[in-house]
GROMACS .gro file of C-alpha atoms in nm:
model
  405
    1MET     CA    1  -2.740  -5.400   0.729
    2SER     CA    2  -2.645  -4.991   0.697
    3MET     CA    3  -2.680  -4.784   0.424
    4VAL     CA    4  -2.359  -4.584   0.244
    5ARG     CA    5  -2.380  -4.272   0.015
    6LYS     CA    6  -2.087  -4.174  -0.166
    7VAL     CA    7  -2.021  -3.895  -0.406
    8VAL     CA    8  -1.997  -4.036  -0.744
    9PRO     CA    9  -1.637  -3.983  -0.874
   10VAL     CA   10  -1.676  -4.088  -1.246
   11ASP     CA   11  -1.845  -3.878  -1.455
   12TYR     CA   12  -2.171  -3.958  -1.570
   13LEU     CA   13  -2.117  -4.030  -1.943
   14ASP     CA   14  -1.782  -4.261  -1.862
   15MET     CA   15  -1.931  -4.586  -1.905
   16ASP     CA   16  -1.663  -4.785  -1.847
   17GLY     CA   17  -1.552  -4.604  -1.522
   18ILE     CA   18  -1.930  -4.660  -1.395
   19GLU     CA   19  -1.890  -5.017  -1.443
   20CYS     CA   20  -1.544  -5.037  -1.270
   21TRP     CA   21  -1.606  -4.786  -0.994
   22LEU     CA   22  -1.929  -5.007  -0.883
   23GLU     CA   23  -1.740  -5.331  -0.932
   24ASP     CA   24  -1.458  -5.185  -0.690
   25GLN     CA   25  -1.715  -5.078  -0.450
   26SER     CA   26  -1.862  -5.418  -0.446
   27ARG     CA   27  -1.516  -5.557  -0.364
   28GLN     CA   28  -1.539  -5.340  -0.044
   29GLY     CA   29  -1.846  -5.508   0.048
   30LEU     CA   30  -2.094  -5.202  -0.097
   31ALA     CA   31  -2.337  -5.330  -0.316
   32PHE     CA   32  -2.520  -5.065  -0.572
   33VAL     CA   33  -2.912  -5.004  -0.450
   34LYS     CA   34  -3.010  -4.660  -0.636
   35PHE     CA   35  -2.868  -4.320  -0.769
   36GLY     CA   36  -2.937  -4.011  -0.604
   37SER     CA   37  -2.945  -3.671  -0.723
   38TRP     CA   38  -2.605  -3.620  -0.518
   39PHE     CA   39  -2.481  -3.935  -0.461
   40ALA     CA   40  -2.511  -4.308  -0.521
   41HIS     CA   41  -2.660  -4.542  -0.250
   42PHE     CA   42  -2.487  -4.845  -0.119
   43ARG     CA   43  -2.591  -5.118   0.133
   44ARG     CA   44  -2.307  -5.229   0.346
   45GLY     CA   45  -2.234  -5.633   0.333
   46GLU     CA   46  -1.955  -5.896   0.255
   47PRO     CA   47  -1.715  -5.826  -0.055
   48ARG     CA   48  -1.804  -6.004  -0.359
   49GLU     CA   49  -1.658  -6.008  -0.714
   50VAL     CA   50  -1.990  -5.883  -0.922
   51ARG     CA   51  -1.983  -5.766  -1.282
   52TYR     CA   52  -2.175  -5.434  -1.386
   53HIS     CA   53  -2.265  -5.311  -1.719
   54ALA     CA   54  -2.453  -4.980  -1.811
   55GLU     CA   55  -2.669  -4.989  -2.082
   56PRO     CA   56  -2.780  -4.671  -2.247
   57MET     CA   57  -3.135  -4.581  -2.196
   58GLY     CA   58  -3.364  -4.586  -2.524
   59ALA     CA   59  -3.169  -4.807  -2.682
   60LEU     CA   60  -3.447  -5.040  -2.772
   61PRO     CA   61  -3.832  -4.958  -2.805
   62ALA     CA   62  -4.036  -5.054  -2.528
   63SER     CA   63  -4.189  -5.368  -2.625
   64MET     CA   64  -3.817  -5.527  -2.710
   65ALA     CA   65  -3.669  -5.362  -2.378
   66LYS     CA   66  -3.893  -5.613  -2.194
   67GLU     CA   67  -3.787  -5.893  -2.405
   68GLN     CA   68  -3.379  -5.794  -2.352
   69ALA     CA   69  -3.461  -5.768  -1.986
   70HIS     CA   70  -3.627  -6.130  -1.979
   71TYR     CA   71  -3.322  -6.273  -2.186
   72SER     CA   72  -3.069  -6.081  -1.996
   73ALA     CA   73  -3.190  -6.204  -1.635
   74GLN     CA   74  -3.198  -6.578  -1.799
   75HIS     CA   75  -2.813  -6.517  -1.872
   76GLY     CA   76  -2.734  -6.357  -1.514
   77TRP     CA   77  -2.765  -6.002  -1.561
   78LEU     CA   78  -3.028  -5.847  -1.337
   79SER     CA   79  -3.160  -5.475  -1.348
   80VAL     CA   80  -3.084  -5.285  -1.061
   81GLY     CA   81  -3.187  -4.922  -1.163
   82GLN     CA   82  -3.066  -4.618  -1.327
   83PHE     CA   83  -2.738  -4.477  -1.325
   84GLY     CA   84  -2.741  -4.098  -1.424
   85PRO     CA   85  -2.956  -3.957  -1.671
   86ASP     CA   86  -2.850  -4.193  -1.972
   87PHE     CA   87  -2.802  -4.534  -1.836
   88LYS     CA   88  -2.985  -4.834  -1.722
   89LEU     CA   89  -2.777  -5.073  -1.494
   90TYR     CA   90  -2.747  -5.416  -1.480
   91CYS     CA   91  -2.555  -5.645  -1.222
   92ALA     CA   92  -2.442  -6.041  -1.285
   93LEU     CA   93  -2.330  -6.201  -0.944
   94ASP     CA   94  -2.141  -6.449  -1.111
   95PRO     CA   95  -1.832  -6.295  -1.230
   96GLU     CA   96  -1.785  -6.550  -1.515
   97ALA     CA   97  -2.126  -6.496  -1.635
   98GLU     CA   98  -2.173  -6.447  -2.045
   99ASP     CA   99  -2.094  -6.109  -2.145
  100PHE     CA  100  -2.403  -5.856  -2.160
  101HIS     CA  101  -2.318  -5.812  -2.545
  102THR     CA  102  -2.141  -6.097  -2.722
  103ASP     CA  103  -2.124  -5.893  -3.048
  104PRO     CA  104  -1.921  -5.568  -3.057
  105VAL     CA  105  -2.110  -5.425  -3.388
  106THR     CA  106  -2.456  -5.557  -3.193
  107GLN     CA  107  -2.340  -5.326  -2.910
  108SER     CA  108  -2.249  -5.063  -3.125
  109TYR     CA  109  -2.654  -5.052  -3.229
  110ALA     CA  110  -2.725  -4.966  -2.836
  111LEU     CA  111  -2.532  -4.644  -2.877
  112ASP     CA  112  -2.702  -4.489  -3.186
  113ASN     CA  113  -3.001  -4.309  -3.002
  114LEU     CA  114  -2.763  -4.192  -2.727
  115SER     CA  115  -2.516  -4.072  -2.953
  116LYS     CA  116  -2.757  -3.852  -3.139
  117LYS     CA  117  -2.878  -3.741  -2.817
  118LEU     CA  118  -2.554  -3.631  -2.743
  119LEU     CA  119  -2.484  -3.468  -3.043
  120ARG     CA  120  -2.784  -3.288  -3.045
  121ASN     CA  121  -2.730  -3.138  -2.681
  122GLY     CA  122  -2.378  -3.081  -2.753
  123ILE     CA  123  -2.497  -2.847  -3.059
  124ILE     CA  124  -2.742  -2.646  -2.815
  125SER     CA  125  -2.485  -2.617  -2.557
  126CYS     CA  126  -2.241  -2.427  -2.804
  127VAL     CA  127  -2.461  -2.227  -2.925
  128ALA     CA  128  -2.601  -2.132  -2.553
  129MET     CA  129  -2.255  -2.037  -2.499
  130VAL     CA  130  -2.196  -1.862  -2.791
  131LEU     CA  131  -2.521  -1.646  -2.742
  132MET     CA  132  -2.400  -1.607  -2.370
  133ALA     CA  133  -2.051  -1.497  -2.462
  134MET     CA  134  -2.238  -1.225  -2.695
  135LEU     CA  135  -2.471  -1.092  -2.404
  136LEU     CA  136  -2.153  -1.040  -2.182
  137ALA     CA  137  -1.934  -0.893  -2.470
  138CYS     CA  138  -2.176  -0.688  -2.620
  139PRO     CA  139  -2.236  -0.428  -2.352
  140ALA     CA  140  -1.861  -0.361  -2.280
  141LEU     CA  141  -1.769  -0.351  -2.707
  142THR     CA  142  -2.089  -0.054  -2.743
  143SER     CA  143  -1.985   0.114  -2.424
  144ASN     CA  144  -1.773   0.435  -2.419
  145PHE     CA  145  -1.611   0.309  -2.173
  146GLY     CA  146  -1.247   0.094  -2.242
  147PRO     CA  147  -1.308  -0.287  -2.192
  148VAL     CA  148  -1.080  -0.300  -1.866
  149TRP     CA  149  -1.270   0.002  -1.717
  150HIS     CA  150  -1.596  -0.165  -1.806
  151LEU     CA  151  -1.482  -0.434  -1.638
  152VAL     CA  152  -1.403  -0.262  -1.349
  153GLU     CA  153  -1.689  -0.043  -1.309
  154PHE     CA  154  -2.009  -0.198  -1.458
  155SER     CA  155  -1.908  -0.587  -1.565
  156SER     CA  156  -2.014  -0.840  -1.279
  157PRO     CA  157  -1.738  -1.090  -1.231
  158TYR     CA  158  -2.005  -1.319  -1.092
  159LEU     CA  159  -2.159  -1.347  -1.440
  160ILE     CA  160  -1.797  -1.395  -1.589
  161ALA     CA  161  -1.750  -1.671  -1.316
  162LEU     CA  162  -2.035  -1.823  -1.411
  163PHE     CA  163  -1.980  -1.796  -1.797
  164LEU     CA  164  -1.638  -1.969  -1.728
  165LEU     CA  165  -1.793  -2.266  -1.492
  166ASN     CA  166  -2.049  -2.305  -1.755
  167LEU     CA  167  -1.756  -2.314  -2.043
  168ALA     CA  168  -1.571  -2.575  -1.831
  169VAL     CA  169  -1.915  -2.796  -1.824
  170VAL     CA  170  -1.956  -2.778  -2.186
  171VAL     CA  171  -1.584  -2.862  -2.256
  172ASN     CA  172  -1.610  -3.133  -2.048
  173PHE     CA  173  -1.953  -3.263  -2.175
  174LEU     CA  174  -1.806  -3.265  -2.508
  175TRP     CA  175  -1.511  -3.441  -2.436
  176ARG     CA  176  -1.693  -3.716  -2.261
  177VAL     CA  177  -1.946  -3.688  -2.580
  178ARG     CA  178  -1.616  -3.773  -2.822
  179GLY     CA  179  -1.546  -4.067  -2.625
  180ILE     CA  180  -1.891  -4.211  -2.679
  181PHE     CA  181  -1.835  -4.161  -3.031
  182ARG     CA  182  -1.518  -4.314  -3.047
  183LEU     CA  183  -1.625  -4.614  -2.835
  184ARG     CA  184  -1.875  -4.627  -3.096
  185ARG     CA  185  -1.669  -4.644  -3.406
  186ARG     CA  186  -1.450  -4.896  -3.217
  187LEU     CA  187  -1.740  -5.144  -3.155
  188GLN     CA  188  -1.877  -5.110  -3.508
  189ASP     CA  189  -1.499  -5.198  -3.621
  190GLY     CA  190  -1.574  -5.556  -3.425
  191LEU     CA  191  -1.357  -5.421  -3.132
  192PRO     CA  192  -1.478  -5.510  -2.773
  193ALA     CA  193  -1.516  -5.218  -2.518
  194SER     CA  194  -1.202  -5.206  -2.298
  195HIS     CA  195  -1.230  -5.258  -1.902
  196ARG     CA  196  -0.914  -5.035  -1.846
  197GLY     CA  197  -1.031  -4.933  -1.481
  198TRP     CA  198  -1.173  -4.621  -1.366
  199ARG     CA  199  -1.028  -4.234  -1.286
  200HIS     CA  200  -1.163  -3.937  -1.121
  201THR     CA  201  -1.358  -3.843  -1.404
  202GLY     CA  202  -1.630  -3.657  -1.252
  203LEU     CA  203  -1.404  -3.389  -1.103
  204VAL     CA  204  -1.512  -3.118  -1.338
  205ARG     CA  205  -1.848  -3.188  -1.234
  206GLN     CA  206  -1.815  -3.171  -0.870
  207SER     CA  207  -1.554  -2.850  -0.887
  208VAL     CA  208  -1.793  -2.660  -1.109
  209SER     CA  209  -2.079  -2.739  -0.887
  210LEU     CA  210  -1.892  -2.605  -0.541
  211LEU     CA  211  -1.777  -2.325  -0.745
  212THR     CA  212  -2.119  -2.256  -0.847
  213VAL     CA  213  -2.267  -2.267  -0.515
  214LEU     CA  214  -1.931  -2.022  -0.357
  215ALA     CA  215  -2.028  -1.761  -0.679
  216ALA     CA  216  -2.430  -1.783  -0.589
  217LEU     CA  217  -2.330  -1.719  -0.257
  218CYS     CA  218  -2.061  -1.439  -0.302
  219SER     CA  219  -2.319  -1.276  -0.520
  220ILE     CA  220  -2.621  -1.299  -0.247
  221GLY     CA  221  -2.349  -1.174  -0.010
  222SER     CA  222  -2.270  -0.886  -0.260
  223THR     CA  223  -2.619  -0.784  -0.294
  224ILE     CA  224  -2.676  -0.781   0.072
  225CYS     CA  225  -2.375  -0.579   0.102
  226TYR     CA  226  -2.474  -0.315  -0.139
  227PHE     CA  227  -2.818  -0.258  -0.043
  228SER     CA  228  -2.733  -0.247   0.361
  229GLY     CA  229  -2.483   0.001   0.246
  230GLY     CA  230  -2.174  -0.154   0.347
  231SER     CA  231  -2.011  -0.144   0.026
  232ARG     CA  232  -2.099   0.210  -0.079
  233TRP     CA  233  -2.190   0.540   0.112
  234GLY     CA  234  -2.176   0.917   0.019
  235CYS     CA  235  -2.172   1.215   0.191
  236GLU     CA  236  -2.128   1.569   0.124
  237LEU     CA  237  -1.794   1.669   0.168
  238ALA     CA  238  -1.855   1.933   0.474
  239ALA     CA  239  -2.011   1.678   0.643
  240LEU     CA  240  -1.705   1.409   0.574
  241ASP     CA  241  -1.618   1.180   0.900
  242ARG     CA  242  -1.446   0.903   0.770
  243PRO     CA  243  -1.118   0.833   0.595
  244ALA     CA  244  -1.113   0.938   0.228
  245PRO     CA  245  -0.826   1.024  -0.041
  246VAL     CA  246  -0.952   1.402  -0.092
  247LEU     CA  247  -0.720   1.638  -0.243
  248LEU     CA  248  -0.882   1.957  -0.102
  249LEU     CA  249  -0.923   2.255  -0.382
  250GLN     CA  250  -0.784   2.499  -0.095
  251GLU     CA  251  -0.472   2.309  -0.101
  252LEU     CA  252  -0.386   2.388  -0.459
  253GLU     CA  253  -0.512   2.716  -0.472
  254GLY     CA  254  -0.347   2.850  -0.151
  255ALA     CA  255  -0.442   3.215  -0.149
  256PRO     CA  256  -0.796   3.298  -0.324
  257ALA     CA  257  -1.026   3.297  -0.055
  258LEU     CA  258  -1.297   3.057  -0.216
  259ILE     CA  259  -1.673   2.968  -0.164
  260PRO     CA  260  -1.839   2.658  -0.228
  261ASP     CA  261  -2.051   2.688  -0.546
  262PRO     CA  262  -2.360   2.427  -0.407
  263PHE     CA  263  -2.535   2.244  -0.672
  264ASP     CA  264  -2.816   2.401  -0.757
  265TYR     CA  265  -3.124   2.313  -0.976
  266PRO     CA  266  -3.460   2.423  -0.987
  267GLY     CA  267  -3.690   2.200  -0.775
  268TYR     CA  268  -3.387   1.972  -0.628
  269GLU     CA  269  -3.376   1.907  -0.281
  270GLY     CA  270  -3.096   1.697  -0.136
  271PRO     CA  271  -2.704   1.714  -0.060
  272ASP     CA  272  -2.464   1.935  -0.243
  273ARG     CA  273  -2.397   1.736  -0.521
  274HIS     CA  274  -2.133   1.987  -0.643
  275ASN     CA  275  -1.890   1.914  -0.302
  276TYR     CA  276  -1.950   1.546  -0.271
  277VAL     CA  277  -1.790   1.217  -0.172
  278ASP     CA  278  -1.912   0.872  -0.300
  279TYR     CA  279  -1.748   0.566  -0.203
  280ASN     CA  280  -1.813   0.249  -0.375
  281ARG     CA  281  -1.672  -0.124  -0.292
  282LYS     CA  282  -1.626  -0.351  -0.615
  283LEU     CA  283  -1.514  -0.666  -0.601
  284LEU     CA  284  -1.198  -0.581  -0.837
  285ALA     CA  285  -1.163  -0.227  -0.711
  286ARG     CA  286  -1.218   0.043  -0.420
  287HIS     CA  287  -1.373   0.321  -0.603
  288TYR     CA  288  -1.370   0.731  -0.415
  289GLU     CA  289  -1.488   0.970  -0.630
  290VAL     CA  290  -1.488   1.341  -0.509
  291ASP     CA  291  -1.644   1.663  -0.663
  292GLN     CA  292  -1.540   1.955  -0.527
  293ASN     CA  293  -1.673   2.317  -0.715
  294TYR     CA  294  -1.599   2.667  -0.592
  295THR     CA  295  -1.617   3.043  -0.641
  296ALA     CA  296  -1.352   3.289  -0.592
  297ALA     CA  297  -1.494   3.550  -0.340
  298GLU     CA  298  -1.310   3.876  -0.489
  299THR     CA  299  -1.332   3.780  -0.888
  300ASP     CA  300  -1.628   3.538  -0.897
  301GLU     CA  301  -1.365   3.296  -1.113
  302ARG     CA  302  -1.507   2.937  -1.068
  303TYR     CA  303  -1.273   2.677  -0.953
  304SER     CA  304  -1.343   2.303  -0.958
  305LEU     CA  305  -1.168   1.987  -0.899
  306ASP     CA  306  -1.306   1.598  -0.980
  307MET     CA  307  -1.114   1.292  -0.881
  308ASP     CA  308  -1.156   0.942  -0.943
  309TRP     CA  309  -0.924   0.718  -0.728
  310TYR     CA  310  -0.917   0.348  -0.792
  311ASP     CA  311  -0.768   0.110  -0.556
  312LEU     CA  312  -0.746  -0.255  -0.761
  313ALA     CA  313  -0.778  -0.583  -0.644
  314LEU     CA  314  -0.563  -0.692  -0.927
  315PRO     CA  315  -0.238  -0.470  -1.003
  316PHE     CA  316  -0.186  -0.542  -1.331
  317LEU     CA  317  -0.521  -0.368  -1.445
  318ALA     CA  318  -0.385  -0.027  -1.349
  319SER     CA  319  -0.217   0.062  -1.683
  320PRO     CA  320  -0.448  -0.065  -1.903
  321LEU     CA  321  -0.736   0.118  -1.687
  322LEU     CA  322  -0.538   0.422  -1.706
  323ASP     CA  323  -0.525   0.387  -2.078
  324ASP     CA  324  -0.901   0.326  -2.102
  325MET     CA  325  -0.964   0.675  -1.870
  326PHE     CA  326  -0.707   0.867  -2.078
  327ASP     CA  327  -0.921   0.768  -2.407
  328TYR     CA  328  -1.260   0.833  -2.306
  329HIS     CA  329  -1.163   1.173  -2.125
  330THR     CA  330  -0.965   1.310  -2.442
  331PHE     CA  331  -1.178   1.126  -2.699
  332ASP     CA  332  -1.202   1.484  -2.874
  333LEU     CA  333  -0.857   1.472  -2.942
  334LYS     CA  334  -0.956   1.242  -3.237
  335TYR     CA  335  -1.156   1.538  -3.430
  336VAL     CA  336  -0.937   1.822  -3.252
  337PRO     CA  337  -0.572   1.718  -3.232
  338ASP     CA  338  -0.455   2.024  -3.098
  339LEU     CA  339  -0.723   2.101  -2.804
  340TYR     CA  340  -0.508   1.969  -2.551
  341GLN     CA  341  -0.101   1.933  -2.505
  342VAL     CA  342  -0.038   1.606  -2.377
  343GLU     CA  343   0.289   1.511  -2.172
  344GLU     CA  344   0.391   1.202  -2.047
  345LEU     CA  345   0.580   1.289  -1.708
  346SER     CA  346   0.807   1.091  -1.479
  347ALA     CA  347   0.820   1.186  -1.135
  348PRO     CA  348   0.887   0.992  -0.780
  349GLY     CA  349   0.591   0.794  -0.651
  350PHE     CA  350   0.458   0.740  -0.975
  351ASP     CA  351   0.450   0.441  -1.220
  352ARG     CA  352   0.279   0.639  -1.511
  353LEU     CA  353   0.216   0.993  -1.511
  354ILE     CA  354   0.020   1.167  -1.794
  355LEU     CA  355  -0.076   1.543  -1.782
  356ALA     CA  356  -0.305   1.680  -2.043
  357ARG     CA  357  -0.388   2.083  -2.047
  358HIS     CA  358  -0.621   2.284  -2.269
  359SER     CA  359  -0.453   2.448  -2.530
  360ASP     CA  360  -0.642   2.739  -2.456
  361PRO     CA  361  -0.544   2.921  -2.173
  362THR     CA  362  -0.886   3.089  -2.083
  363TYR     CA  363  -1.001   2.745  -1.985
  364ARG     CA  364  -0.761   2.712  -1.727
  365SER     CA  365  -0.827   2.334  -1.763
  366GLN     CA  366  -0.603   2.056  -1.670
  367MET     CA  367  -0.630   1.652  -1.658
  368LEU     CA  368  -0.384   1.444  -1.493
  369PHE     CA  369  -0.359   1.021  -1.513
  370ALA     CA  370  -0.166   0.865  -1.295
  371SER     CA  371  -0.073   0.531  -1.164
  372ALA     CA  372   0.149   0.373  -0.891
  373GLY     CA  373   0.155  -0.003  -0.807
  374ASN     CA  374  -0.241  -0.099  -0.793
  375ARG     CA  375  -0.349   0.254  -0.748
  376VAL     CA  376  -0.443   0.459  -1.027
  377ILE     CA  377  -0.594   0.853  -0.990
  378TYR     CA  378  -0.765   1.125  -1.258
  379LEU     CA  379  -0.811   1.459  -1.186
  380ARG     CA  380  -0.980   1.703  -1.379
  381TYR     CA  381  -0.898   2.058  -1.256
  382THR     CA  382  -1.006   2.397  -1.358
  383GLY     CA  383  -0.781   2.676  -1.141
  384ASP     CA  384  -0.485   2.890  -1.170
  385GLU     CA  385  -0.212   2.638  -1.052
  386ASP     CA  386  -0.004   2.421  -1.222
  387LEU     CA  387  -0.021   2.050  -1.155
  388ARG     CA  388   0.325   1.990  -1.244
  389GLN     CA  389   0.419   2.204  -0.926
  390HIS     CA  390   0.192   1.973  -0.657
  391LEU     CA  391   0.311   1.637  -0.781
  392ASP     CA  392   0.432   1.563  -0.423
  393LEU     CA  393   0.083   1.623  -0.280
  394ILE     CA  394  -0.077   1.418  -0.595
  395ALA     CA  395   0.146   1.121  -0.506
  396ARG     CA  396   0.070   1.131  -0.152
  397VAL     CA  397  -0.311   1.123  -0.213
  398LEU     CA  398  -0.252   0.821  -0.485
  399THR     CA  399  -0.071   0.607  -0.241
  400TRP     CA  400  -0.325   0.684   0.029
  401ASP     CA  401  -0.442   0.431   0.285
  402SER     CA  402  -0.681   0.504   0.588
  403GLY     CA  403  -0.414   0.595   0.852
  404SER     CA  404  -0.190   0.817   0.581
  405LEU     CA  405  -0.399   1.101   0.588
   0.00000   0.00000   0.00000
């Protein structure tokens, strides 16, 4: 006779579902053999009408358990192994055999130890989920960045996905524990357990297992991609040989002859970080960071243009990301309200557009925050031009794709 393995479609705490599903398999000619890590094993044979009973493990002391097994066998109930972590399984080949428990109140006693164990595990699971939520939330709450910017830049979506998956497991577990407690109260009231058939109560467990495996594979793939350089790169602006959304400082200034002002620090040997392009591909966004620093050849005045450019996977994050970036870069407005002149502008090609100019003109400093669709850009400019006169150029950079510049 051939062996058949089947994924268990019922939850491991669904007593009625376990019994009804196994009885249904027996009607299809599949006799239960054993419970494995992922599958239930059956032996193929002739269809039969048999009955199954799931008895909680540890319901009786070891000495009395042997007596119960002997008594049950005399009444047609044979032990056929364990099902899941919490139940011992009995089978009656005679469908007319006397019920395993003839008194509902007595049967309720068998659930006492299981109820205490599940209650203890439920409390531990809830405490663990609270601690996990605190570990995820604390970095975002204590960060200088806003929550959306922190999520885009630093938070691992895989950790969040894992938290949500574990939350689904805990909620499903507590729901099943509630079912066990309701069954025990019903039995204590002298009402027999119902036998209403089985449903796919194990879908949550199976879905979470599948999604956990997929999340782990994605996390491994992302890590490999990160360290192999497939999702990040950086190079000096002068050596840039691949498409990137770069707004050149010379395009804004036009007339002055500008000389690169390289990063110079005693003992430093490396690329010019003052004129550099950084790219980082995250799950929620593509991020380009472009730094430019120049000096005017004739006047020795400094000119700079720093840019953060985001292409978000979720467009609804654009506006809150812009707000977070504005709050971060203008945090000193809380202490010096007149430090910047802030204007919310309206112009073609932008969903939102905010310009903050330093109130002291000797600083020659402006900050621009803009969004369009799923794109967000931040510019910090030091120079003589008015960014309001170059909004068409900024809009073109904001909506850049690899073939547009």
